[in-house]
Amino acid sequence: MSGYNVAIVGATGAVGARMIKMVEQTSLPVNSVKLLASSRSAGKQLQFNGKPLTVEETVPESFEGIDLALFSAGGSVSKKFAPEAVKRGAVVVDNTSAFRMDPKIPLVVPEVNPEALKAHHGIVANPNCSTIQMVVALEPIRKAFGLKRVIVSTYQAVSGAGNRALQELRDETQAYLDGKDMEAHILPVSGDKKHYPIAFNALPQIDVFEEDGYTHEEWKMIHETKKIMLNDMDSKDIKVTATCVRIPVPVAHSESIYFEVEDPKATVKDIQDVLAKAPGIVLQDDPDHQIYPQAHNAEGSRDTFVGRIRPDQETPQAFQMWDVSDNMLKGAAWNSVQIAETMEKMGLLHMQ
Amino acid sequence: MSGYNVAIVGATGAVGARMIKMVEQTSLPVNSVKLLASSRSAGKQLQFNGKPLTVEETVPESFEGIDLALFSAGGSVSKKFAPEAVKRGAVVVDNTSAFRMDPKIPLVVPEVNPEALKAHHGIVANPNCSTIQMVVALEPIRKAFGLKRVIVSTYQAVSGAGNRALQELRDETQAYLDGKDMEAHILPVSGDKKHYPIAFNALPQIDVFEEDGYTHEEWKMIHETKKIMLNDMDSKDIKVTATCVRIPVPVAHSESIYFEVEDPKATVKDIQDVLAKAPGIVLQDDPDHQIYPQAHNAEGSRDTFVGRIRPDQETPQAFQMWDVSDNMLKGAAWNSVQIAETMEKMGLLHMQ
């Protein structure tokens, strides 16, 4: 049977599990799937399309004969092994931050900048989850009305920090309900010095702090948005700033997005009409019937849900909206597989 | 013994319980305390300073001999009984929205506009919780640097919707952990048509929707802020807009506040210095040591905690901060009792 030989690196992780599902459901012809992870996870049994598959340790030779390698095992793994995969003829779609800011490497959301894929040299970077769902909604607005400025505050799910963080949320939550002390060992950032409970709390730190007082997650939202929408991570054409906050939700990020457009005639109705027709977007915007996007409803969907679109009553050309998407699917596994599907349609993916 | 005769209306509610505590701890001399509620709650036994006290039904005659009446039993109760209390010589501090937008009634946060108390005619309105903690932090900034514009996104606690909503959060949370369906009967708004789970979710609706697509909570944040800071609920001197969101936190609201100042020379350090000295504020702003305000730590404190102050890197005179406070104390019970204490210091509170 003719089809692509696919490797999933980081198959035992929270995103890896979704990557397996997305490859099961992909429109790409798949000949074989190889599940890769660290030596610690090697030997584990997972399933692909109902059949057992053994996880193998990632080594350079793992990528012999691989056409498509999906990476989500941390930046250091990508830096070490993505070039090995490319050397052996694979296209790499990398879901870590390892290559995102490399100007030679496309950073792609298929609804926004598929053309950037043409310039790839083997590696395509998948943006950060919180960026993806924002630009999917902002790009149709930018195209129709121009975009001057974005101010976003996020309400991010715990799954973005991995399976251990999710277990920590469950453990802390049960401890709280039982009147016991909550123990934090992972969040807000597993590698940082201090850890705080996320259950019944809101943590205004995702990723480590930069010198300017922004977290690296906020930095990513600012500069990835510019690279994806304007092909320049430092572009001044759209002003972007962000506050990133973790809340006790397992899956699906929510975002409060304030934006200013160039077109002085743009109305809420115009923006709703544009978003209703935009790819990857589901408009849920009917306050009279209490219809608006919710994390609880977005889990498991590949779409980005947008609602609560309304004008700033005092600043012309300024609007607000509420944007929710499954951070593990559109924010990670689905966007990665969607990149591969888009590359195939553009003739950029090949069987060896 | 000489002291004030105090009535607490809505004593059995979530805020009422905190009002009892705040009156126990007040610097005001207290002669007697009367706990009032609906006929349904009459006869319940509560404690004041360790002694049992029976809850009585609120009737006009309840206020005979009362010097200070603290109301937190819903707008309709305030509209009915606050004038009865005033008629009998009491000063009313009302924690509902009944009188907040009446231009003749002062809307007061003691750190911000104590002078407004002088114009009272018996009733003083306590602002909405989410407004109070924001203006406590914005007022010192306005005084020092001028303030042009505010864009806020909130992360609000469930206790703001009362004790039944808190129980709903617990019940839904346990159901989720047990793999059962969550049942929603109260949130987002008990009187609205549809109800959604708050556990492990984020709900972008607090209070009912207005015709312009804003919720009434957002409307309150916009217009109360203008009334408190500028003495005009429709002032154009400061632009304010808001997105209000409920998250699964029991107590303490968090707020992501974006603001633009008039002074082109204001720096983060300047703003930190001003806030560090401001009344009612605790500055928690040390990213290097992961020090920032958290709901989990603010519960039980009367202070407002502010941190993560940083400049918008692309817009001059624009900054962001993270503002957290106990919505039941500074946002409700403490601000009410603080108003009474302030009135006493100003000679505006009298024993009959």
XYZ file of C-alpha atoms in Angstrom:
704
model
C 0.000 0.000 0.000
C 1.274 3.410 -0.901
C 1.342 6.081 1.788
C 3.508 8.129 4.105
C 5.726 6.698 6.799
C 5.007 8.822 9.844
C 6.949 9.168 13.111
C 5.511 10.761 16.251
C 8.237 11.950 18.629
C 6.956 12.399 22.176
C 4.165 9.889 21.611
C 3.623 9.230 25.320
C 2.946 12.889 26.177
C -0.317 14.812 26.385
C 0.115 16.248 22.882
C 1.544 12.944 21.584
C -1.677 11.137 22.473
C -3.631 13.685 20.414
C -1.120 13.444 17.557
C -1.805 9.700 17.377
C -5.548 10.446 17.136
C -5.079 13.129 14.503
C -2.905 10.794 12.391
C -5.581 8.090 12.747
C -8.091 10.566 11.337
C -5.923 12.336 8.760
C -6.831 12.571 5.086
C -3.195 11.770 4.267
C -2.521 8.220 3.075
C -0.517 6.610 5.875
C 1.660 3.570 5.221
C 3.237 3.178 8.667
C 3.379 4.883 12.038
C 6.334 4.818 14.408
C 5.911 5.996 18.005
C 9.064 7.498 19.500
C 9.913 8.789 22.971
C 12.753 8.893 25.470
C 14.539 5.723 26.574
C 12.471 5.883 29.776
C 9.233 5.413 27.843
C 10.589 2.935 25.291
C 8.805 -0.411 25.438
C 5.455 1.085 26.449
C 2.485 -0.222 24.489
C 0.164 2.298 22.866
C -2.557 1.848 20.271
C -2.834 3.064 16.698
C -6.168 2.422 14.985
C -6.970 -0.192 17.610
C -3.739 -2.116 17.114
C -0.972 -2.253 19.716
C 2.209 -0.389 18.868
C 5.404 -0.391 20.943
C 7.064 2.917 21.758
C 10.700 3.019 20.640
C 13.582 5.115 21.906
C 14.362 8.091 19.670
C 17.755 7.683 17.975
C 19.005 9.225 14.710
C 18.355 5.975 12.880
C 14.698 6.035 13.964
C 14.081 8.367 11.026
C 15.363 6.072 8.256
C 12.562 5.845 5.698
C 10.342 8.346 7.540
C 8.496 10.868 5.313
C 6.818 12.927 8.016
C 8.014 13.392 11.601
C 5.784 15.148 14.128
C 7.793 16.384 17.124
C 6.367 17.260 20.542
C 8.920 16.095 23.099
C 10.461 19.372 24.216
C 12.795 21.843 22.550
C 16.043 20.020 23.299
C 14.785 16.793 21.689
C 13.725 18.750 18.599
C 17.059 20.535 18.369
C 18.900 17.218 18.571
C 16.747 15.010 16.373
C 14.848 17.218 13.898
C 18.014 17.789 11.804
C 18.619 14.006 11.872
C 15.132 13.414 10.513
C 15.554 16.055 7.797
C 18.952 14.601 6.847
C 17.163 11.303 6.204
C 14.566 12.903 3.934
C 11.698 13.546 6.347
C 9.644 16.684 6.641
C 9.522 17.702 10.303
C 6.572 19.516 11.847
C 7.862 20.676 15.196
C 5.492 21.586 18.024
C 8.198 22.970 20.334
C 9.661 26.458 20.502
C 13.040 25.209 19.203
C 12.833 26.697 15.692
C 9.902 29.096 15.822
C 11.934 32.279 15.826
C 14.431 31.130 13.185
C 13.688 33.464 10.254
C 14.506 30.667 7.790
C 11.919 28.308 9.287
C 8.239 28.799 8.459
C 5.917 29.227 11.444
C 2.555 28.199 10.103
C -1.143 28.237 10.862
C -2.701 26.799 7.687
C -5.708 29.163 7.741
C -3.366 32.152 8.001
C -0.062 31.747 6.151
C 0.072 28.482 4.148
C 2.217 30.224 1.510
C 5.077 30.357 4.026
C 5.350 26.567 3.720
C 6.905 26.936 0.248
C 10.110 28.274 1.790
C 10.659 25.295 4.075
C 13.974 23.456 4.229
C 12.669 20.341 5.930
C 11.437 21.830 9.197
C 8.143 23.648 9.752
C 7.420 25.092 13.183
C 4.014 24.785 14.830
C 3.222 27.969 16.813
C 2.436 28.150 20.499
C -1.116 27.084 21.381
C -2.262 30.468 22.670
C -0.997 32.183 19.511
C -2.684 29.812 17.051
C -6.267 30.283 18.215
C -5.786 34.062 18.303
C -4.377 34.471 14.789
C -7.016 32.158 13.289
C -9.584 34.740 14.410
C -7.517 37.875 13.811
C -6.361 37.082 10.261
C -9.816 37.286 8.607
C -10.362 40.554 10.494
C -6.982 41.878 9.328
C -7.721 40.935 5.715
C -11.141 42.572 5.728
C -10.577 45.666 7.861
C -6.859 46.034 8.553
C -5.472 45.539 12.052
C -3.587 48.112 14.112
C -3.355 46.824 17.639
C -4.020 43.748 19.778
C -4.218 43.497 23.585
C -4.894 39.975 24.849
C -5.437 38.434 28.279
C -5.502 34.639 28.339
C -7.263 32.044 30.481
C -5.108 29.004 29.729
C -5.717 25.342 30.446
C -3.462 23.152 32.554
C -2.930 20.532 29.814
C -0.593 23.021 28.147
C 1.874 22.119 30.894
C 1.563 18.379 30.232
C 0.073 15.254 31.760
C 1.845 15.639 35.109
C 0.403 19.120 35.539
C -3.069 17.747 34.769
C -2.624 15.117 37.474
C -1.450 17.846 39.850
C -4.654 19.798 39.164
C -6.745 16.709 39.978
C -4.765 15.913 43.136
C -4.872 19.475 44.429
C -8.574 19.766 43.662
C -9.428 16.600 45.584
C -7.216 17.661 48.490
C -9.000 21.033 48.649
C -12.448 19.398 48.615
C -11.303 17.086 51.405
C -10.049 20.040 53.467
C -6.406 19.016 53.091
C -3.383 21.076 52.083
C -2.641 21.337 48.369
C 0.855 20.314 47.300
C 2.387 21.971 44.238
C 5.432 20.477 42.553
C 5.034 21.367 38.868
C 3.082 24.531 38.078
C 3.438 27.274 37.150
C 6.643 26.095 35.404
C 8.166 22.713 36.162
C 11.734 23.988 35.717
C 11.300 27.182 37.730
C 12.240 27.665 41.388
C 8.845 27.946 43.089
C 5.614 26.045 42.635
C 2.097 27.189 43.469
C -1.289 25.451 43.527
C -3.379 25.891 40.398
C -6.572 24.336 41.811
C -9.097 27.089 42.668
C -6.420 29.672 41.814
C -5.259 31.832 38.903
C -1.528 31.960 38.164
C -0.246 34.953 36.164
C 2.869 33.079 35.100
C 3.184 30.730 32.111
C 6.769 29.875 31.193
C 9.706 31.736 32.753
C 10.086 35.485 33.150
C 12.072 37.555 30.659
C 14.140 40.536 31.789
C 11.465 43.050 30.772
C 8.880 41.582 33.157
C 6.983 39.664 30.495
C 6.835 35.883 30.672
C 8.209 33.900 27.779
C 4.631 32.797 26.949
C 3.656 36.449 26.574
C 6.770 37.087 24.491
C 5.779 34.164 22.246
C 2.248 35.497 21.735
C 3.634 38.896 20.735
C 6.390 37.795 18.368
C 4.836 34.637 16.922
C 1.724 36.635 16.015
C 3.875 39.121 14.098
C 5.851 36.386 12.350
C 2.719 34.468 11.301
C 0.622 37.454 10.216
C 3.352 39.806 8.945
C 6.283 37.466 8.244
C 8.473 39.498 10.616
C 8.693 38.722 14.330
C 9.595 42.342 15.107
C 7.195 44.061 12.723
C 5.755 47.339 13.944
C 2.769 47.152 11.572
C 0.553 45.622 14.247
C 1.091 46.372 17.923
C 0.625 43.289 20.090
C 0.787 42.861 23.839
C -0.277 40.016 26.109
C -0.966 38.871 29.663
C -0.917 35.075 30.004
C -2.664 33.422 32.931
C -3.181 29.782 33.888
C -6.573 28.863 35.345
C -7.921 25.562 36.712
C -9.347 24.268 33.428
C -7.983 20.960 32.094
C -8.374 21.530 28.352
C -9.118 24.523 26.052
C -7.696 28.015 26.315
C -9.940 31.074 26.473
C -8.770 34.530 25.415
C -10.117 38.037 25.969
C -8.923 39.836 22.824
C -9.086 43.612 22.399
C -8.266 44.842 18.901
C -8.287 48.006 16.821
C -8.937 47.924 13.072
C -7.931 50.367 10.335
C -11.310 50.600 8.603
C -13.372 53.314 10.344
C -16.583 51.810 8.957
C -16.190 48.283 10.348
C -19.132 47.236 12.533
C -19.729 44.312 14.868
C -22.039 42.839 12.219
C -19.287 43.129 9.584
C -16.809 41.368 11.849
C -19.325 38.650 12.705
C -20.046 38.097 8.998
C -16.359 37.786 8.183
C -15.695 35.375 11.055
C -18.786 33.270 10.268
C -17.274 32.502 6.852
C -13.652 32.167 7.982
C -11.955 28.755 7.876
C -11.463 27.006 11.203
C -13.806 29.422 13.027
C -17.208 28.748 14.572
C -19.077 31.927 15.482
C -20.956 31.522 18.793
C -22.245 35.007 19.395
C -25.829 35.354 20.563
C -25.975 37.107 23.950
C -29.802 37.130 23.918
C -29.693 33.336 24.158
C -26.531 33.239 26.311
C -24.544 31.737 23.446
C -20.805 32.346 23.737
C -17.717 30.134 23.564
C -16.835 28.031 26.612
C -13.773 25.900 27.349
C -16.078 23.112 28.490
C -17.664 22.921 25.010
C -14.517 23.425 22.930
C -12.674 20.369 24.277
C -12.288 17.743 21.558
C -13.028 20.061 18.633
C -10.545 21.214 15.980
C -12.332 24.542 15.581
C -11.750 27.902 17.215
C -14.911 29.370 18.756
C -15.423 33.125 18.776
C -18.119 35.256 20.349
C -18.939 38.261 22.543
C -17.864 40.565 19.707
C -18.688 44.117 20.718
C -17.377 47.626 20.186
C -15.379 49.609 22.705
C -17.994 52.283 23.360
C -15.441 55.065 23.739
C -12.652 54.267 21.277
C -13.481 54.241 17.555
C -12.388 51.226 15.496
C -11.821 49.186 18.679
C -13.561 45.901 19.498
C -13.431 43.016 21.932
C -14.042 39.290 21.503
C -13.849 36.009 23.408
C -11.895 33.239 21.664
C -11.810 29.596 22.830
C -10.132 26.520 21.364
C -8.830 23.096 22.374
C -5.180 23.884 23.117
C -4.182 20.257 22.536
C -5.844 20.019 19.099
C -5.871 23.317 17.164
C -3.232 24.543 19.585
C -0.922 21.573 18.980
C -1.700 18.141 17.473
C -4.316 19.149 14.916
C -2.443 22.207 13.681
C 0.650 19.995 13.206
C -1.211 17.362 11.180
C -3.109 20.107 9.341
C 0.266 21.571 8.311
C 1.223 18.172 6.873
C -2.113 17.866 5.029
C -1.670 21.391 3.641
C 1.862 20.581 2.506
C 0.598 17.536 0.672
C -2.035 19.598 -1.144
C 0.676 22.082 -2.101
C 2.930 19.292 -3.375
C 5.461 19.830 -0.595
C 5.234 16.405 1.058
C 6.757 13.372 -0.610
C 7.019 9.640 -0.131
C 10.611 8.452 -0.257
C -21.931 51.507 77.373
C -21.847 54.081 74.610
C -21.563 52.874 71.042
C -23.382 52.413 67.757
C -26.396 50.204 67.270
C -25.659 48.255 64.107
C -27.982 46.227 61.887
C -26.743 43.760 59.263
C -29.368 43.067 56.592
C -28.709 39.824 54.714
C -26.784 38.387 57.648
C -27.182 34.772 56.520
C -25.590 35.358 53.097
C -21.994 34.974 51.949
C -21.293 38.694 52.342
C -23.389 38.879 55.533
C -21.110 36.358 57.241
C -18.119 38.579 56.419
C -19.990 41.693 57.557
C -20.465 40.080 60.972
C -16.702 39.425 61.137
C -15.814 42.942 60.017
C -18.164 44.456 62.642
C -16.557 42.186 65.275
C -13.195 43.645 64.286
C -14.188 47.267 63.639
C -12.566 50.212 65.394
C -16.048 51.712 65.814
C -17.549 51.451 69.274
C -20.439 49.007 68.969
C -23.286 48.979 71.468
C -25.531 46.368 69.851
C -25.771 44.236 66.725
C -29.012 43.119 65.095
C -28.917 40.391 62.415
C -31.685 40.727 59.831
C -32.734 38.564 56.887
C -35.817 37.348 55.051
C -38.676 35.634 56.904
C -37.300 32.326 55.594
C -34.063 32.778 57.533
C -35.616 34.344 60.639
C -34.984 32.292 63.765
C -31.595 30.997 62.605
C -28.854 31.194 65.218
C -25.605 32.910 64.269
C -22.719 34.097 66.420
C -21.405 37.567 67.166
C -18.188 37.736 69.166
C -18.738 34.148 70.264
C -22.239 34.771 71.562
C -25.358 33.358 69.898
C -27.590 35.842 68.128
C -30.952 35.055 66.542
C -31.664 36.269 63.019
C -34.809 38.391 62.806
C -37.078 39.088 59.860
C -36.480 42.494 58.274
C -39.450 44.817 58.809
C -39.522 48.637 58.839
C -39.573 48.629 62.653
C -36.325 46.607 62.722
C -34.492 49.889 62.254
C -35.878 51.701 65.323
C -32.850 52.926 67.280
C -30.351 51.704 64.669
C -27.438 54.061 63.930
C -25.739 52.099 61.155
C -27.393 49.597 58.798
C -25.255 47.483 56.489
C -27.304 46.059 53.615
C -26.361 43.061 51.460
C -29.573 41.174 50.744
C -30.214 42.080 47.114
C -31.321 45.248 45.371
C -35.053 44.858 45.989
C -34.568 44.499 49.759
C -32.399 47.627 49.784
C -34.917 49.606 47.751
C -37.681 48.611 50.152
C -35.951 48.922 53.517
C -33.034 51.360 53.154
C -35.420 54.375 53.105
C -37.160 52.934 56.192
C -33.827 52.765 58.002
C -32.896 56.316 56.964
C -36.324 57.567 58.055
C -35.551 56.200 61.529
C -32.214 57.996 61.724
C -29.792 55.323 60.544
C -26.965 55.728 58.086
C -27.222 52.975 55.453
C -24.207 51.492 53.699
C -25.694 49.504 50.850
C -23.741 46.743 49.148
C -26.268 46.181 46.341
C -26.573 47.950 42.998
C -29.879 49.594 44.066
C -28.558 53.125 44.535
C -25.108 53.117 42.963
C -26.016 55.067 39.857
C -28.213 57.631 41.654
C -26.233 60.879 41.212
C -27.394 62.061 44.635
C -26.012 59.005 46.428
C -22.266 58.768 47.078
C -20.523 55.678 45.697
C -17.455 55.351 47.847
C -14.145 53.568 48.130
C -12.542 55.188 51.191
C -9.022 55.198 49.703
C -10.311 56.956 46.577
C -13.179 59.396 47.221
C -13.925 59.782 50.964
C -14.885 63.438 50.357
C -17.989 62.222 48.475
C -19.361 60.996 51.827
C -20.042 64.577 52.900
C -22.908 64.829 50.404
C -24.766 61.795 51.756
C -28.461 61.937 52.645
C -28.516 58.789 54.729
C -27.523 56.232 52.100
C -24.002 55.493 50.890
C -23.526 52.934 48.108
C -20.767 50.353 48.209
C -19.426 49.721 44.673
C -19.332 46.417 42.868
C -16.512 44.118 44.016
C -14.637 44.070 40.709
C -14.679 47.876 40.543
C -13.387 48.461 44.075
C -10.130 46.556 43.785
C -9.412 48.184 40.418
C -9.938 51.799 41.513
C -7.915 51.305 44.696
C -4.931 50.613 42.429
C -5.762 53.081 39.653
C -6.430 56.134 41.844
C -2.838 56.563 43.113
C -1.665 56.131 39.507
C -4.196 58.734 38.304
C -3.109 61.191 40.999
C 0.583 60.809 40.230
C 0.615 60.454 36.444
C -2.873 61.155 35.096
C -4.981 58.388 33.569
C -6.320 58.306 30.020
C -7.604 54.830 29.379
C -8.341 51.509 31.092
C -8.954 48.097 29.495
C -9.636 45.342 32.029
C -10.244 41.605 31.783
C -11.386 39.963 35.005
C -10.949 36.501 36.518
C -13.762 36.542 39.081
C -14.466 34.214 41.979
C -17.652 32.202 42.406
C -18.443 33.616 45.871
C -19.520 36.801 44.110
C -22.626 34.849 43.103
C -23.368 33.762 46.686
C -23.243 30.690 48.882
C -25.400 28.540 46.605
C -23.057 29.170 43.691
C -20.112 28.176 45.892
C -21.848 24.908 46.733
C -22.547 24.378 43.032
C -18.822 24.780 42.296
C -17.990 22.147 44.939
C -20.677 19.733 43.719
C -19.708 20.085 40.064
C -16.030 19.732 40.888
C -16.575 16.482 42.824
C -18.860 15.148 40.067
C -16.163 15.862 37.462
C -13.461 14.150 39.530
C -15.772 11.144 39.931
C -16.386 11.004 36.179
C -20.036 12.037 36.539
C -22.019 14.699 34.692
C -21.929 18.203 36.137
C -25.308 19.770 36.876
C -25.645 23.553 36.658
C -28.651 25.323 38.176
C -27.313 28.702 39.278
C -24.361 30.090 37.328
C -23.657 32.150 35.332
C -26.692 34.132 36.618
C -29.312 32.533 38.852
C -32.140 34.544 37.303
C -31.119 34.035 33.674
C -32.522 31.405 31.311
C -29.588 29.023 30.883
C -27.087 27.615 33.348
C -23.619 26.290 32.621
C -21.022 24.471 34.710
C -18.343 26.667 36.249
C -16.113 23.823 37.499
C -13.088 23.459 35.204
C -14.604 26.084 32.901
C -14.462 29.847 32.244
C -17.766 31.682 31.779
C -17.651 35.044 29.962
C -20.937 36.137 31.493
C -21.407 37.790 34.895
C -24.853 39.329 35.405
C -27.302 39.685 32.497
C -26.558 41.032 29.034
C -27.306 44.630 28.113
C -28.520 45.543 24.624
C -25.057 46.641 23.467
C -23.546 43.192 24.033
C -21.868 44.071 27.324
C -22.938 42.321 30.505
C -24.292 44.381 33.351
C -21.149 43.522 35.353
C -19.025 45.061 32.599
C -21.362 48.074 32.480
C -20.911 48.455 36.250
C -17.105 48.362 36.018
C -17.158 51.059 33.341
C -19.636 53.487 34.920
C -18.879 52.914 38.611
C -15.199 53.561 37.920
C -16.060 56.904 36.323
C -18.428 57.857 39.140
C -15.901 56.989 41.872
C -12.819 58.513 40.235
C -14.396 61.428 38.327
C -17.719 61.955 40.131
C -19.596 61.446 36.836
C -20.742 58.016 35.666
C -20.581 59.150 32.016
C -17.372 61.160 32.166
C -15.241 61.029 29.022
C -12.081 62.042 30.881
C -10.992 58.445 31.314
C -11.944 55.779 28.779
C -12.866 52.492 30.465
C -13.857 49.167 28.985
C -14.162 45.715 30.522
C -14.543 41.989 29.905
C -15.836 40.131 32.968
C -15.263 36.407 33.297
C -16.101 33.922 36.036
C -13.489 31.234 36.758
C -13.531 28.274 39.169
C -11.984 30.084 42.127
C -14.034 30.279 45.358
C -12.783 33.589 46.748
C -10.724 36.555 45.446
C -11.015 38.242 42.062
C -8.007 38.683 39.790
C -7.823 41.391 37.131
C -5.587 41.962 34.129
C -5.551 45.757 33.883
C -4.157 47.655 30.891
C -3.874 51.402 31.369
C -2.484 54.500 29.675
C -1.189 57.447 31.685
C -0.857 61.110 30.731
C 2.689 61.633 32.014
C 5.134 60.644 29.236
C 7.918 60.207 31.780
C 6.192 57.671 34.055
C 8.189 54.457 34.436
C 7.406 51.057 35.928
C 9.606 51.990 38.880
C 7.628 55.224 39.398
C 4.339 53.331 39.361
C 5.683 50.682 41.738
C 6.883 53.388 44.132
C 3.506 55.108 44.111
C 1.602 51.850 44.668
C 3.975 50.685 47.412
C 2.970 53.762 49.441
C -0.725 53.759 48.502
C -3.337 52.961 51.176
C -4.957 49.531 50.954
C -2.376 48.272 48.447
C 0.285 45.609 48.905
C 2.844 45.581 46.104
C 3.847 42.005 45.200
C 6.016 42.539 42.166
C 9.232 40.564 41.966
C 9.286 38.362 38.855
C 12.853 37.210 39.566
C 11.534 35.465 42.663
C 8.155 34.569 41.126
C 6.377 37.010 43.421
C 3.019 38.163 42.062
C -0.505 38.358 43.464
C -2.554 35.150 43.623
C -6.215 34.594 44.511
C -5.144 31.742 46.765
C -3.074 34.130 48.925
C -5.462 37.097 48.907
C -8.366 35.242 50.515
C -9.037 36.599 54.005
C -7.067 39.826 53.573
C -8.517 43.340 53.420
C -5.755 44.521 51.099
C -5.558 44.703 47.333
C -2.462 43.010 45.917
C -0.812 44.406 42.800
C 2.066 43.102 40.714
C 3.342 42.242 37.237
C 3.591 45.947 36.441
C 5.270 46.316 33.060
C 5.228 48.632 30.068
C 3.512 47.930 26.784
C 6.673 47.665 24.670
C 5.075 49.304 21.635
C 2.687 51.939 22.989
C 4.159 54.843 24.959
C 2.590 55.685 28.331
C 0.832 52.297 28.441
C 1.288 49.690 31.171
C -0.205 46.446 32.438
C -0.703 45.086 35.941
C -2.256 42.146 37.796
C -4.610 43.087 40.639
C -6.035 40.599 43.177
C -8.273 41.083 46.205
C -10.750 39.202 48.388
C -14.052 40.036 46.678
C -15.988 39.324 49.889
C -13.862 41.652 52.056
C -12.441 44.670 50.188
C -14.988 43.936 47.468
C -17.937 43.934 49.862
C -17.991 43.545 53.669
C -14.752 45.325 54.533
C -15.325 48.251 52.170
C -18.799 48.705 53.721
C -17.490 48.769 57.301
C -14.527 50.881 56.189
C -17.024 53.415 54.817
C -18.680 53.539 58.248
C -15.327 53.943 60.004
C -14.389 56.714 57.590
C -17.721 58.458 58.167
C -17.124 58.349 61.907
C -13.684 59.942 61.497
C -15.289 62.636 59.335
C -17.991 63.262 61.928
C -20.713 61.909 59.657
C -21.871 59.005 61.827
C -23.910 59.638 64.957
C -25.416 57.764 67.889
C -29.099 58.471 68.285
